[in-house]
mmCIF file of C-alpha atoms in Angstrom:
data_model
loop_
_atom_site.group_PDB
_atom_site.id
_atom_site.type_symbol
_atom_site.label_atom_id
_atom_site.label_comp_id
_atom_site.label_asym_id
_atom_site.label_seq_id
_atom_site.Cartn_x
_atom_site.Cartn_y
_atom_site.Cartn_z
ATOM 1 C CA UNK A 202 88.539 -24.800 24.295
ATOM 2 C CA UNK A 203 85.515 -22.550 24.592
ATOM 3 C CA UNK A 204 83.645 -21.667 21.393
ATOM 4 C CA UNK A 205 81.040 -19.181 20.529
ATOM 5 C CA UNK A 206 78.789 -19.197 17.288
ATOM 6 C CA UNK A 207 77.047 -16.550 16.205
ATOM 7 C CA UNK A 208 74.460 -18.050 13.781
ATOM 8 C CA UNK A 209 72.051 -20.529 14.255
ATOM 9 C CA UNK A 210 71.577 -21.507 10.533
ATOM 10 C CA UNK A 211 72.652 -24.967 8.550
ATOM 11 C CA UNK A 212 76.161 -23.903 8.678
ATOM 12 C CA UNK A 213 76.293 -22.697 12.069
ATOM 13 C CA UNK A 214 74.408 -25.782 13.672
ATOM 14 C CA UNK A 215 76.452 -28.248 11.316
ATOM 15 C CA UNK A 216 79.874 -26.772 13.158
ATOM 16 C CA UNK A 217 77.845 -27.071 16.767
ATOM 17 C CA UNK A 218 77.495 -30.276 15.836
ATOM 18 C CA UNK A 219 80.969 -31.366 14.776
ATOM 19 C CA UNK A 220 82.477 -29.495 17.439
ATOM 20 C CA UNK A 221 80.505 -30.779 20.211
ATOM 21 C CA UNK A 222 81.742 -34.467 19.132
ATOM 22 C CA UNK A 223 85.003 -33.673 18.723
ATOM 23 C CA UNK A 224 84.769 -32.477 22.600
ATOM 24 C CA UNK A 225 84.859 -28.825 22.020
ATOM 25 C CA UNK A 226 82.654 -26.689 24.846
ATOM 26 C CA UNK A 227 80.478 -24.795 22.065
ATOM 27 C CA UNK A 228 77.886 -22.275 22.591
ATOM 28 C CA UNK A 229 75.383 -21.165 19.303
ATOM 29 C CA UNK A 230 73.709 -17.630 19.960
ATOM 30 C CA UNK A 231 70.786 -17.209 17.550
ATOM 31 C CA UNK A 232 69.545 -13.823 17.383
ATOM 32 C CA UNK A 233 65.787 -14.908 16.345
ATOM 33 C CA UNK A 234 63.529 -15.551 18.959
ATOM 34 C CA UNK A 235 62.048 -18.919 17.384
ATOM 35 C CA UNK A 236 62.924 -21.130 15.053
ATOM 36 C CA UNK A 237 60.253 -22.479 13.216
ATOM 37 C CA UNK A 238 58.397 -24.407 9.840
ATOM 38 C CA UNK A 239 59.827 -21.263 7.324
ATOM 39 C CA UNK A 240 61.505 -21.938 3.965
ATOM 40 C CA UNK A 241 61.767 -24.277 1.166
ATOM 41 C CA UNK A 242 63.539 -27.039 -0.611
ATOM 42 C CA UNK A 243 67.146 -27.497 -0.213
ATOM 43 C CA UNK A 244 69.591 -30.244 -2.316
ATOM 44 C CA UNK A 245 72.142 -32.056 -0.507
ATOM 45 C CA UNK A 246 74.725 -33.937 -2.535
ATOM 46 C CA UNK A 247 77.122 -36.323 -1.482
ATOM 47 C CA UNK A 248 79.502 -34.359 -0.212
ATOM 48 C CA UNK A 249 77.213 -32.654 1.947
ATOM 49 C CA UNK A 250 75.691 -35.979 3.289
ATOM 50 C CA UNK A 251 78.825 -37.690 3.855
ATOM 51 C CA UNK A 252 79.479 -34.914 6.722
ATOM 52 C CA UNK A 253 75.510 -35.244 8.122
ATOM 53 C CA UNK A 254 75.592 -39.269 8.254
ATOM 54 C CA UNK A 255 78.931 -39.168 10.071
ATOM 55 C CA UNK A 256 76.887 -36.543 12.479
ATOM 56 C CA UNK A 257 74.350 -38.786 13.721
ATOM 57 C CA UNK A 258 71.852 -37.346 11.032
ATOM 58 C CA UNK A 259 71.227 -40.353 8.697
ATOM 59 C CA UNK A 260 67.919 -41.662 10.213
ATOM 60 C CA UNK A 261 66.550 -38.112 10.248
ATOM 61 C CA UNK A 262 67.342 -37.273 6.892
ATOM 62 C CA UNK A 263 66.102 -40.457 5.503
ATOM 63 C CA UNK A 264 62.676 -40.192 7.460
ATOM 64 C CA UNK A 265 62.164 -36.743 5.717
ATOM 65 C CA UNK A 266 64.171 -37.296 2.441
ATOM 66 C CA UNK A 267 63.321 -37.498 -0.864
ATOM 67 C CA UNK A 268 66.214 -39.222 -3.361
ATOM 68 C CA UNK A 269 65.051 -38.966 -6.811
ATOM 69 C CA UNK A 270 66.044 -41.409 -9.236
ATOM 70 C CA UNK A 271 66.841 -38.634 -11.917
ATOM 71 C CA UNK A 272 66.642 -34.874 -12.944
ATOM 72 C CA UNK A 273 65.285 -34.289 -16.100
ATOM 73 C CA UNK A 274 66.932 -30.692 -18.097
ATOM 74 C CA UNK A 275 64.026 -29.522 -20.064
ATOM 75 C CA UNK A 276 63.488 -27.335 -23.370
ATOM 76 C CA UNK A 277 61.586 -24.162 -21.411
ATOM 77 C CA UNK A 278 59.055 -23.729 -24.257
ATOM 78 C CA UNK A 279 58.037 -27.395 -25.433
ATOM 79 C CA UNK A 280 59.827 -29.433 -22.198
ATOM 80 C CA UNK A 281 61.502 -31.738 -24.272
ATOM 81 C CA UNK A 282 64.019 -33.559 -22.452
ATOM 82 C CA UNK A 283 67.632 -32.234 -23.220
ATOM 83 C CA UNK A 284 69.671 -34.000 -20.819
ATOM 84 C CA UNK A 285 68.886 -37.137 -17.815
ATOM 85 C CA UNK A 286 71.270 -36.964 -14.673
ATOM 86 C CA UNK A 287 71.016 -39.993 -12.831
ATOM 87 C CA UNK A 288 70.889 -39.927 -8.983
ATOM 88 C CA UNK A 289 69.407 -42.718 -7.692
ATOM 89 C CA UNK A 290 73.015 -44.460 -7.771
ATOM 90 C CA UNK A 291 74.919 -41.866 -6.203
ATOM 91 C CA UNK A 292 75.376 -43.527 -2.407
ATOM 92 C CA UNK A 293 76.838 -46.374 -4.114
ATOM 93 C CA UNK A 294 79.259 -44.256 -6.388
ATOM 94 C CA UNK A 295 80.218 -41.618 -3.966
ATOM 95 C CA UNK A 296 79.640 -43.451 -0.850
ATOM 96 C CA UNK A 297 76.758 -41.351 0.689
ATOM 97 C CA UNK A 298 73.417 -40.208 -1.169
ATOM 98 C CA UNK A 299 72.112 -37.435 -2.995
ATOM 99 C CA UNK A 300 68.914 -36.030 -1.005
ATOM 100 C CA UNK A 301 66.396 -33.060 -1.755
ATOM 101 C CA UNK A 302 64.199 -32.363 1.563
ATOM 102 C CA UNK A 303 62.769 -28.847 2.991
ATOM 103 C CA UNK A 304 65.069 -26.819 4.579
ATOM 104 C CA UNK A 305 63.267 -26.978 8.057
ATOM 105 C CA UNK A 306 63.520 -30.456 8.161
ATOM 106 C CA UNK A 307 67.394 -30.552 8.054
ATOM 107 C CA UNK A 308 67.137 -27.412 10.708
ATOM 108 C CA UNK A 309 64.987 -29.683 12.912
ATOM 109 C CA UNK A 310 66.784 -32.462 12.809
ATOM 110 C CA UNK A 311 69.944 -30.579 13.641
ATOM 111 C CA UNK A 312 68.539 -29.013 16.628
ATOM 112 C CA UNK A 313 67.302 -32.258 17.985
ATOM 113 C CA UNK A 314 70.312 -34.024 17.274
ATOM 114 C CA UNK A 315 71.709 -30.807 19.381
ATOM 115 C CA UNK A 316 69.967 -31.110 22.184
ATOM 116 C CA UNK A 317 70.073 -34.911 22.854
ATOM 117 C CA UNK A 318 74.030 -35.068 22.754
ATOM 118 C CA UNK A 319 74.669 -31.382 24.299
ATOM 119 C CA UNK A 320 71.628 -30.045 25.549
ATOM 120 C CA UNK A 321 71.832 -25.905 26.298
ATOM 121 C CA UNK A 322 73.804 -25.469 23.439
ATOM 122 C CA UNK A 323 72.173 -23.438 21.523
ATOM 123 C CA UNK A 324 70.676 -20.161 23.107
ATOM 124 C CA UNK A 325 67.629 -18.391 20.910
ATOM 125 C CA UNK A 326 67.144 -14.452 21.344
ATOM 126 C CA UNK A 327 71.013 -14.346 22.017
ATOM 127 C CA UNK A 328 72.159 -11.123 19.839
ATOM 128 C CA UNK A 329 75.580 -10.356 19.925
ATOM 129 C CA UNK A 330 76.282 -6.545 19.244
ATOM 130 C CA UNK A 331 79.482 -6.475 19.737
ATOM 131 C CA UNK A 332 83.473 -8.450 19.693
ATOM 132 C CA UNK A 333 86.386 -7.549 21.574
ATOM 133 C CA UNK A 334 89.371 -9.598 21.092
ATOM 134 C CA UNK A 335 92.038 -9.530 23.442
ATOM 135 C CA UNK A 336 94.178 -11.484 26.190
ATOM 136 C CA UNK A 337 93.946 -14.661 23.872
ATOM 137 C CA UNK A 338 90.128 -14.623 23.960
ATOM 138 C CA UNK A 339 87.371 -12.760 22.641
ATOM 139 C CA UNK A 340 84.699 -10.862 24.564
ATOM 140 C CA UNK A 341 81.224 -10.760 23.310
ATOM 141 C CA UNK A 342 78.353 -7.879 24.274
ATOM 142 C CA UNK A 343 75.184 -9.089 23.731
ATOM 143 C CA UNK A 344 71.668 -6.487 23.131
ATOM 144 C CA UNK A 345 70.731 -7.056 26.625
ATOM 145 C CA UNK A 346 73.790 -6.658 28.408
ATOM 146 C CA UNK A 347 75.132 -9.546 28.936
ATOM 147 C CA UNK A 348 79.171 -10.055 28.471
ATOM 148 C CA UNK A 349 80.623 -13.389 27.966
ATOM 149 C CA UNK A 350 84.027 -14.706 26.552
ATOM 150 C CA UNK A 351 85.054 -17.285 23.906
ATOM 151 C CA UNK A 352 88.397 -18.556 23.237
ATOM 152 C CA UNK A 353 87.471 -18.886 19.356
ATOM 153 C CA UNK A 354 84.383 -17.485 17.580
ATOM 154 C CA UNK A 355 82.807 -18.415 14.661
ATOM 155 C CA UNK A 356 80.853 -16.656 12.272
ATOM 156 C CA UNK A 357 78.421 -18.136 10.560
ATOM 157 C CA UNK A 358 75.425 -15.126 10.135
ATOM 158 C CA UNK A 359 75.013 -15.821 6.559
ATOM 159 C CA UNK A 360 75.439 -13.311 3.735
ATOM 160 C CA UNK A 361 74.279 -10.744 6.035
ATOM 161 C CA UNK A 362 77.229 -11.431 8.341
ATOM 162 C CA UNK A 363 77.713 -7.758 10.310
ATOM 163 C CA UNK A 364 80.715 -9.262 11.595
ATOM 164 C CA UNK A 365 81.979 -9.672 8.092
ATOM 165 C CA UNK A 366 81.296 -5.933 7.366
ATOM 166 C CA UNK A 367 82.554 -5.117 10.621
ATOM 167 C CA UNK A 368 85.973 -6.921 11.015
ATOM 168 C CA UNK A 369 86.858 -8.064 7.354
ATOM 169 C CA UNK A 370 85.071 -5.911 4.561
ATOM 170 C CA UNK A 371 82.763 -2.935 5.017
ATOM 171 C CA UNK A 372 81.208 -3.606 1.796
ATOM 172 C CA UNK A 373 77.361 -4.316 1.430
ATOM 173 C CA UNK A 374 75.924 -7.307 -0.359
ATOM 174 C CA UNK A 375 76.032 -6.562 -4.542
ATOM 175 C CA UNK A 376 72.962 -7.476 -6.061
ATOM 176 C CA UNK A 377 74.105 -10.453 -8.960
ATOM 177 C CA UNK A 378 71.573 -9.103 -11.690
ATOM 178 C CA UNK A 379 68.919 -12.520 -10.376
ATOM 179 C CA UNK A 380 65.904 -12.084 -8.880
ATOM 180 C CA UNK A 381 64.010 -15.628 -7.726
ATOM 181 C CA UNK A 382 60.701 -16.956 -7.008
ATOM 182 C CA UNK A 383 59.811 -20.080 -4.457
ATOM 183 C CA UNK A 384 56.681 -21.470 -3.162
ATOM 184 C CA UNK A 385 55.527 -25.205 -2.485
ATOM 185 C CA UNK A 386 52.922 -27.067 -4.036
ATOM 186 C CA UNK A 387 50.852 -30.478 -2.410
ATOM 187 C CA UNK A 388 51.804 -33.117 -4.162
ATOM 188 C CA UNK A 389 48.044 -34.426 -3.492
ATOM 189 C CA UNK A 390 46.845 -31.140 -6.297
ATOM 190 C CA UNK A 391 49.207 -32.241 -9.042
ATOM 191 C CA UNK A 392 48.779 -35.274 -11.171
ATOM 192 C CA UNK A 393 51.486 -37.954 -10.551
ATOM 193 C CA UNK A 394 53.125 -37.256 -14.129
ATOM 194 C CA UNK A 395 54.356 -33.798 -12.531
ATOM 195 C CA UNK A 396 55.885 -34.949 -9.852
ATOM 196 C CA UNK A 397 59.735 -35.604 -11.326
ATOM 197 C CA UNK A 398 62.535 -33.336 -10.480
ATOM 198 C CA UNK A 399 63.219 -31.199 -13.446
ATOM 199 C CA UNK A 400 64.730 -27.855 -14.645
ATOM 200 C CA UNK A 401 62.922 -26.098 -17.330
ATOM 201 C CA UNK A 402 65.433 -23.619 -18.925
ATOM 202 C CA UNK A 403 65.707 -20.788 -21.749
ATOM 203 C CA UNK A 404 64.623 -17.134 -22.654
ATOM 204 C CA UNK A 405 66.891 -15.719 -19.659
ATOM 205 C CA UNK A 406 64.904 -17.399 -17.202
ATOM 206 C CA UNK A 407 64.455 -21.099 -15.056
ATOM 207 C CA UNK A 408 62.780 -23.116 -12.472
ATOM 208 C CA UNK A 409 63.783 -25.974 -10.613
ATOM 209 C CA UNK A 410 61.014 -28.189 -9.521
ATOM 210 C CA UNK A 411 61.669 -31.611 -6.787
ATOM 211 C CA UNK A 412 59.946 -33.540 -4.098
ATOM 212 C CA UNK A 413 60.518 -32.912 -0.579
ATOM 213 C CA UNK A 414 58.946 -34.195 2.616
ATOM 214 C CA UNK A 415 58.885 -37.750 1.960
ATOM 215 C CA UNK A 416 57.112 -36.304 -1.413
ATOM 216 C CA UNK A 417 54.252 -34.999 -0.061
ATOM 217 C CA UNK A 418 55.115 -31.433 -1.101
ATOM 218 C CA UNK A 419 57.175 -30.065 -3.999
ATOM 219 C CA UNK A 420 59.583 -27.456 -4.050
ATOM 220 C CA UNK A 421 59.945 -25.371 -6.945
ATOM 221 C CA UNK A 422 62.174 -22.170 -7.612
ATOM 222 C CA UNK A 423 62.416 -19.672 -10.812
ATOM 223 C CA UNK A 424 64.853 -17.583 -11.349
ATOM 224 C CA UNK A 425 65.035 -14.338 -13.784
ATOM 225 C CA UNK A 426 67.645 -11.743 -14.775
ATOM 226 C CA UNK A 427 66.879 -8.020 -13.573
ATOM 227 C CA UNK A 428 69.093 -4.952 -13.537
ATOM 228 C CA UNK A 429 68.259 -3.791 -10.201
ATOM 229 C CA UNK A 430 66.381 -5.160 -6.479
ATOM 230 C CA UNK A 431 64.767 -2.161 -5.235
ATOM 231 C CA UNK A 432 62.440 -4.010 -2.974
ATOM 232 C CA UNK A 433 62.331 -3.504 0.819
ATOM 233 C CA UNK A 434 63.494 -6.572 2.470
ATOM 234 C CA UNK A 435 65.526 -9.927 1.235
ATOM 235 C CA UNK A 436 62.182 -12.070 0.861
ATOM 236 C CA UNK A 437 59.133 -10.639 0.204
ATOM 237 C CA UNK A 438 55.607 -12.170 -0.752
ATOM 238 C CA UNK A 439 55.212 -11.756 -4.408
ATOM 239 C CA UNK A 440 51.646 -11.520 -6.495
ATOM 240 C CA UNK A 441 50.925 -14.916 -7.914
ATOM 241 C CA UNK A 442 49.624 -13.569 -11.074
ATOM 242 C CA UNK A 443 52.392 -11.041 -11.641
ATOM 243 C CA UNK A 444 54.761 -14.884 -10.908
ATOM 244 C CA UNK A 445 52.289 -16.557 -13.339
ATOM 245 C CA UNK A 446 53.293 -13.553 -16.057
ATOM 246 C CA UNK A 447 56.876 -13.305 -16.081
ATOM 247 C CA UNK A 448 57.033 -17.683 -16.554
ATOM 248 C CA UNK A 449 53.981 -17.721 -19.193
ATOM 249 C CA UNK A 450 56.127 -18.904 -21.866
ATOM 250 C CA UNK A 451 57.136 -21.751 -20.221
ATOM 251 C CA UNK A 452 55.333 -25.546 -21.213
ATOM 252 C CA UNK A 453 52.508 -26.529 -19.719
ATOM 253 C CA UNK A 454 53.247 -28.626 -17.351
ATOM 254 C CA UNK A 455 56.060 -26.338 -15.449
ATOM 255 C CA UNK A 456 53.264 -23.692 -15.589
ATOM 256 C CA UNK A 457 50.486 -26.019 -13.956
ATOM 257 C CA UNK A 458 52.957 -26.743 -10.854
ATOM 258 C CA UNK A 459 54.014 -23.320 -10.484
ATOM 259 C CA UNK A 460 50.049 -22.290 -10.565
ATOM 260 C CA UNK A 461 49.273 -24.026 -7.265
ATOM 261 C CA UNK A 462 51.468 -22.992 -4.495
ATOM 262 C CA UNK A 463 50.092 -23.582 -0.948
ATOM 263 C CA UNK A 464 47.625 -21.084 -0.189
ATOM 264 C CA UNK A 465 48.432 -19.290 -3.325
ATOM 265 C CA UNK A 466 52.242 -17.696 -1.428
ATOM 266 C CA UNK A 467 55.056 -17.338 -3.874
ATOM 267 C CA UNK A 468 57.529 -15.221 -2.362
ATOM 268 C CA UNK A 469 60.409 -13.595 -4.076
ATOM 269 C CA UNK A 470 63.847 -12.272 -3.240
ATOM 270 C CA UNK A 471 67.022 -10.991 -4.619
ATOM 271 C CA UNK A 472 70.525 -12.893 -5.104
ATOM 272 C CA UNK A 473 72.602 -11.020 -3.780
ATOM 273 C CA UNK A 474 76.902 -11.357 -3.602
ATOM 274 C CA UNK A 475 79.783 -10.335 -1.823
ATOM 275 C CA UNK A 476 83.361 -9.499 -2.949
ATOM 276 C CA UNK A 477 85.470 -12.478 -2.767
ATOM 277 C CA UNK A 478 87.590 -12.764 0.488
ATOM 278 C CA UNK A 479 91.180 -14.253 0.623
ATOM 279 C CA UNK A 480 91.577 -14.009 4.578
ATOM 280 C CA UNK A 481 88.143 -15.395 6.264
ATOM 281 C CA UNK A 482 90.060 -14.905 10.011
ATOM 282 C CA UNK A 483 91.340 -12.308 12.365
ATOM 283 C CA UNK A 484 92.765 -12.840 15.531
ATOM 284 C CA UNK A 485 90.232 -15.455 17.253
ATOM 285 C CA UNK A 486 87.309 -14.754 14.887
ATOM 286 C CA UNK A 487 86.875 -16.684 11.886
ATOM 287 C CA UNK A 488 84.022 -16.603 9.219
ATOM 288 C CA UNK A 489 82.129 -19.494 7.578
ATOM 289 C CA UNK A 490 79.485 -20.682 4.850
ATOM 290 C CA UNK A 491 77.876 -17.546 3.409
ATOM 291 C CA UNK A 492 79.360 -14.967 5.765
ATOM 292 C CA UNK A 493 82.554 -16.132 4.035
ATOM 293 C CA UNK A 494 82.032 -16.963 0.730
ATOM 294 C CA UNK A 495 78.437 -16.679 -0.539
ATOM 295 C CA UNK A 496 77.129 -18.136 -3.672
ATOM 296 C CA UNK A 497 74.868 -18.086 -6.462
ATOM 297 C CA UNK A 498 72.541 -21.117 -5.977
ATOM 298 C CA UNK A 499 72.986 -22.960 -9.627
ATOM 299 C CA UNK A 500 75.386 -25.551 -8.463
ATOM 300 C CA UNK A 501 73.295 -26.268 -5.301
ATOM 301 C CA UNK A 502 76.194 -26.292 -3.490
ATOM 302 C CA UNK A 503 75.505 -23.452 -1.369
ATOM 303 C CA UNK A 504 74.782 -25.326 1.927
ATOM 304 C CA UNK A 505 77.061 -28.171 1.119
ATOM 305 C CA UNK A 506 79.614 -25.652 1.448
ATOM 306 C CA UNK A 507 79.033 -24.407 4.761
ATOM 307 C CA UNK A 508 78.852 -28.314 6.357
ATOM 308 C CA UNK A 509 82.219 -29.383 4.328
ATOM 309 C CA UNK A 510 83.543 -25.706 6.229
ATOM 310 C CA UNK A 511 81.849 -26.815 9.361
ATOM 311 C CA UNK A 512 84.107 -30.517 9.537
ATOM 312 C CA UNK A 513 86.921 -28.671 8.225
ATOM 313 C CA UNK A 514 87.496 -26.433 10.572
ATOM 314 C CA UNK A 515 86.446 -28.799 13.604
ATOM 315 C CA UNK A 516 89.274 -30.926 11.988
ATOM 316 C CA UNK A 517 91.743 -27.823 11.760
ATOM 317 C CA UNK A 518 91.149 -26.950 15.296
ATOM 318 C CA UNK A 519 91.781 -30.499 16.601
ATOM 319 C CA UNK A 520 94.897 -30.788 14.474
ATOM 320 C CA UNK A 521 96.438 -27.398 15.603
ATOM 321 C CA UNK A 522 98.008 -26.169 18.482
ATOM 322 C CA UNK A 523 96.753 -22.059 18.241
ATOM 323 C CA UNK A 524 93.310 -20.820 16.753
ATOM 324 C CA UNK A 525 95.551 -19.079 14.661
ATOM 325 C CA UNK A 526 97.183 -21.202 13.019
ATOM 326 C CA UNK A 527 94.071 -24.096 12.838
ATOM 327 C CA UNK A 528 92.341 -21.124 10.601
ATOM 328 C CA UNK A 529 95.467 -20.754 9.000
ATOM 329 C CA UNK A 530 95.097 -24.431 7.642
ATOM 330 C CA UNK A 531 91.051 -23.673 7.552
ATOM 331 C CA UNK A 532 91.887 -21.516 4.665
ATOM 332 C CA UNK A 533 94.561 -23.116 2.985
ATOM 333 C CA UNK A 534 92.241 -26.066 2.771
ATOM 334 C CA UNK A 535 89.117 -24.677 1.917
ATOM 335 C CA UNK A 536 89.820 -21.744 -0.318
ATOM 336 C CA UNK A 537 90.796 -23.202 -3.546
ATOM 337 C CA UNK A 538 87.812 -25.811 -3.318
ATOM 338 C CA UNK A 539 85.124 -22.631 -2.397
ATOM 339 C CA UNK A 540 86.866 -20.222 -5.095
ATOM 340 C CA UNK A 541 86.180 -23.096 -8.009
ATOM 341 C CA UNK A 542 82.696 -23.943 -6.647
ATOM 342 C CA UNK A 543 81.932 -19.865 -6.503
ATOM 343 C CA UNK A 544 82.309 -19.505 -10.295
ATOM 344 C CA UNK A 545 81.555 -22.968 -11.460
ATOM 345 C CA UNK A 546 77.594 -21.827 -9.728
ATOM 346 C CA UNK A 547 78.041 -18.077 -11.638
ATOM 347 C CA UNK A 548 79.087 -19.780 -15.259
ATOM 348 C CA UNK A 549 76.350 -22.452 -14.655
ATOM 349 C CA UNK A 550 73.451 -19.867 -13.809
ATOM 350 C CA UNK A 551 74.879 -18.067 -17.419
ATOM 351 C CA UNK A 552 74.411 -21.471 -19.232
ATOM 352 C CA UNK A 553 71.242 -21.675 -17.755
ATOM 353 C CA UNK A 554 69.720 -18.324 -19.254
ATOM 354 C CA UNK A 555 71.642 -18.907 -22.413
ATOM 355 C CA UNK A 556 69.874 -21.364 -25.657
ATOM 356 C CA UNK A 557 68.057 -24.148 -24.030
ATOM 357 C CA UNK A 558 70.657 -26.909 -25.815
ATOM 358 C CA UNK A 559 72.887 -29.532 -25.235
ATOM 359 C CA UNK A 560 75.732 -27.274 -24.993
ATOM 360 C CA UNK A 561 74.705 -25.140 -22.449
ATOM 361 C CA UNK A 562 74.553 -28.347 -20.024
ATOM 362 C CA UNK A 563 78.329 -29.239 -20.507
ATOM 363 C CA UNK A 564 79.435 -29.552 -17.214
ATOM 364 C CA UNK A 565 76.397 -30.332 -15.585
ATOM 365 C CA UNK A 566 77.294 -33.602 -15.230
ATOM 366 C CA UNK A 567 78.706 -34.383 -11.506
ATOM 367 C CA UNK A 568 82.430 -34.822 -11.124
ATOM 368 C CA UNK A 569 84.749 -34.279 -7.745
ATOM 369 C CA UNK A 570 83.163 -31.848 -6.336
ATOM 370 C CA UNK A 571 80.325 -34.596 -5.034
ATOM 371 C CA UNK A 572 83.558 -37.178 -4.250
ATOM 372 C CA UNK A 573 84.880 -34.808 -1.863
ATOM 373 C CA UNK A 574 85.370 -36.330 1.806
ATOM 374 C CA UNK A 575 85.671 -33.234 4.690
ATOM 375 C CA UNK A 576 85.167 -36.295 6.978
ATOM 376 C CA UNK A 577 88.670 -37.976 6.429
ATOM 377 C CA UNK A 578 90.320 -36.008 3.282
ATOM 378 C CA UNK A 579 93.879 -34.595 3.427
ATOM 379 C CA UNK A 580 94.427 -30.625 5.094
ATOM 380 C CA UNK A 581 96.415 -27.972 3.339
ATOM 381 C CA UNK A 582 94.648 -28.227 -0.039
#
């Protein structure tokens, strides 16, 4: 079976990946140019790193990786500790670890990991304009010409998907009322005291702070309500006083870390949502991670999502005799699962900008959704 992804992003490299081992002939068109050192920190539970170690990824992950042995929920004003979540013993409770590194580093190991076990895989500058389905396959046009043909294609272009808008639902992305802030900081300008992983919370705003690359930088991200995104652009660089401003409430600590970004960049975007989708396929074209079902990052389950639909539907396919009828099972077995994680990040990112108490952590604390196994689990839902 010949397969086509359009998307060249965690989710769409995770399902190169999986495919390619389970003996699929796969093809990932990438529409930038270059891929390159862009980005920031990214969490990977369990369930997310089950899928990557059974990839081939474990040694890459672990040589870039930071596991911290807790994350600290803090009082915004005075960051007293309100609640501890242990991580440190996750591998040996869920069977694979809990991992914070920079997104680039999971990228680059997923491209290298590409090109040793199928090399030509995945084609940069490859912009697909257009899909025709038809005669059990799909024809793609491409910006410079070119025609080719898939027998199944995946889409995983991210929230921006204009195969989404094209095939499934012509509605735009709805801005969620968030805007955020990200920016890294040297570990080597912060005393050691600040280096934890902790989320300062309260007054209708937040920021996450961790360790990434092997702890020499840290990642941080704050997050505010607005009523409206009128910028140009998805991310744009943002003034670091104007940052420095809209935080200066919070303790003193969260504000020294957040004072010392890398060459002084904070850049800041809008969240944006979709409607929620209950068929992600049509015909031979089937949708994936955020093109399907994007989400509001408070669970950090964003990217886990798009690897556990990555294995998924590499499992689907294998199991099926038709496309069809593999992202028939696709759905059934990843909808439910998606549809609870989808609101479980919107009530969690309410809690967050809610009183800064013990209450608004209940259900913090991590449950099935980091035992779940996309490696081996049952299909169907």
């Amino acid at each position: 079976m010949k397969i086509a992804i359009i998307g060249g992003g965690i989710g769409g490299l995770t399902t190169a990946l999986a495919m390619t081992q389970a003996g699929f002939a796969v093809t990932v068109h990438e529409r930038a140019s270059q891929l390159a050192d862009q980005g920031a920190g990214i969490t990977l539970a369990p369930n997310a790193t089950r899928v990557l170690y059974h990839l081939g990824l474990g040694p890459d992950l672990e040589a870039t990786s930071v596991t911290p042995p807790a994350t600290e929920y803090r009082h915004y004003r005075t960051g007293a500790v309100i609640m501890r979540m242990l991580t440190k013993d996750f591998r040996a409770i869920y069977g694979a670890p809990y991992m914070r590194l920079h997104r680039w580093d999971l990228q680059h190991a997923m491209i290298t990991r590409l090109a040793e076990t199928a090399p030509g895989t995945l084609r940069l500058g490859s912009r697909v304009d257009r899909l025709t389905p038809g005669n059990g396959q799909v024809e793609l046009g491409f910006a410079d010409g070119r025609v080719e043909t898939a027998d199944v294609v995946v889409a995983a272009d991210g929230i921006r998907s204009t195969i989404r808008e094209t095939l499934f639902n012509p509605a735009p992305p709805v801005f969620t009322g968030f805007v955020a802030w990200r920016g890294l900081v040297d570990t080597a300008d912060l005393p050691r005291h600040l280096h934890e992983s902790a989320v300062a919370f309260g007054q209708g705003r937040h920021i996450n702070r961790y360790l990434v690359r092997r702890g020499e930088l840290l990642n941080f991200v704050a997050v505010a309500q607005r009523d409206q995104w009128e910028a140009e652009g998805w991310t744009i660089p943002a003034p670091l006083d104007e940052f420095l401003e809209e935080f200066s409430s919070f303790d003193e600590g969260t504000r020294t870390v957040i004072s010392r970004p890398v060459r002084g960049q904070v850049f800041k975007w809008g969240l944006f949502g979709r409607p929620w989708l209950d068929e992600w396929s049509c015909g031979r074209i089937v949708l994936l991670g955020d093109a399907a079902h994007p989400m509001l990052p408070f669970l950090g389950q964003g990217a886990a999502n798009a690897i556990e639909d990555a294995m998924i539907l590499t499992r689907c396919l294998q199991a099926e005799l038709t496309p069809e009828r593999a992202f028939a099972l696709y759905q059934r077995t990843r909808g439910p699962r998606v549809r609870a994680a989808t609101e479980q990040a919107a009530r969690r990112g309410d809690r967050y900008l809610g009183e800064p108490n013990e209450d608004s952590l209940k259900g913090n604390e991590p449950g099935a959704e980091y035992a779940y196994d996309a490696v081996s689990g049952p299909l169907g839902g």
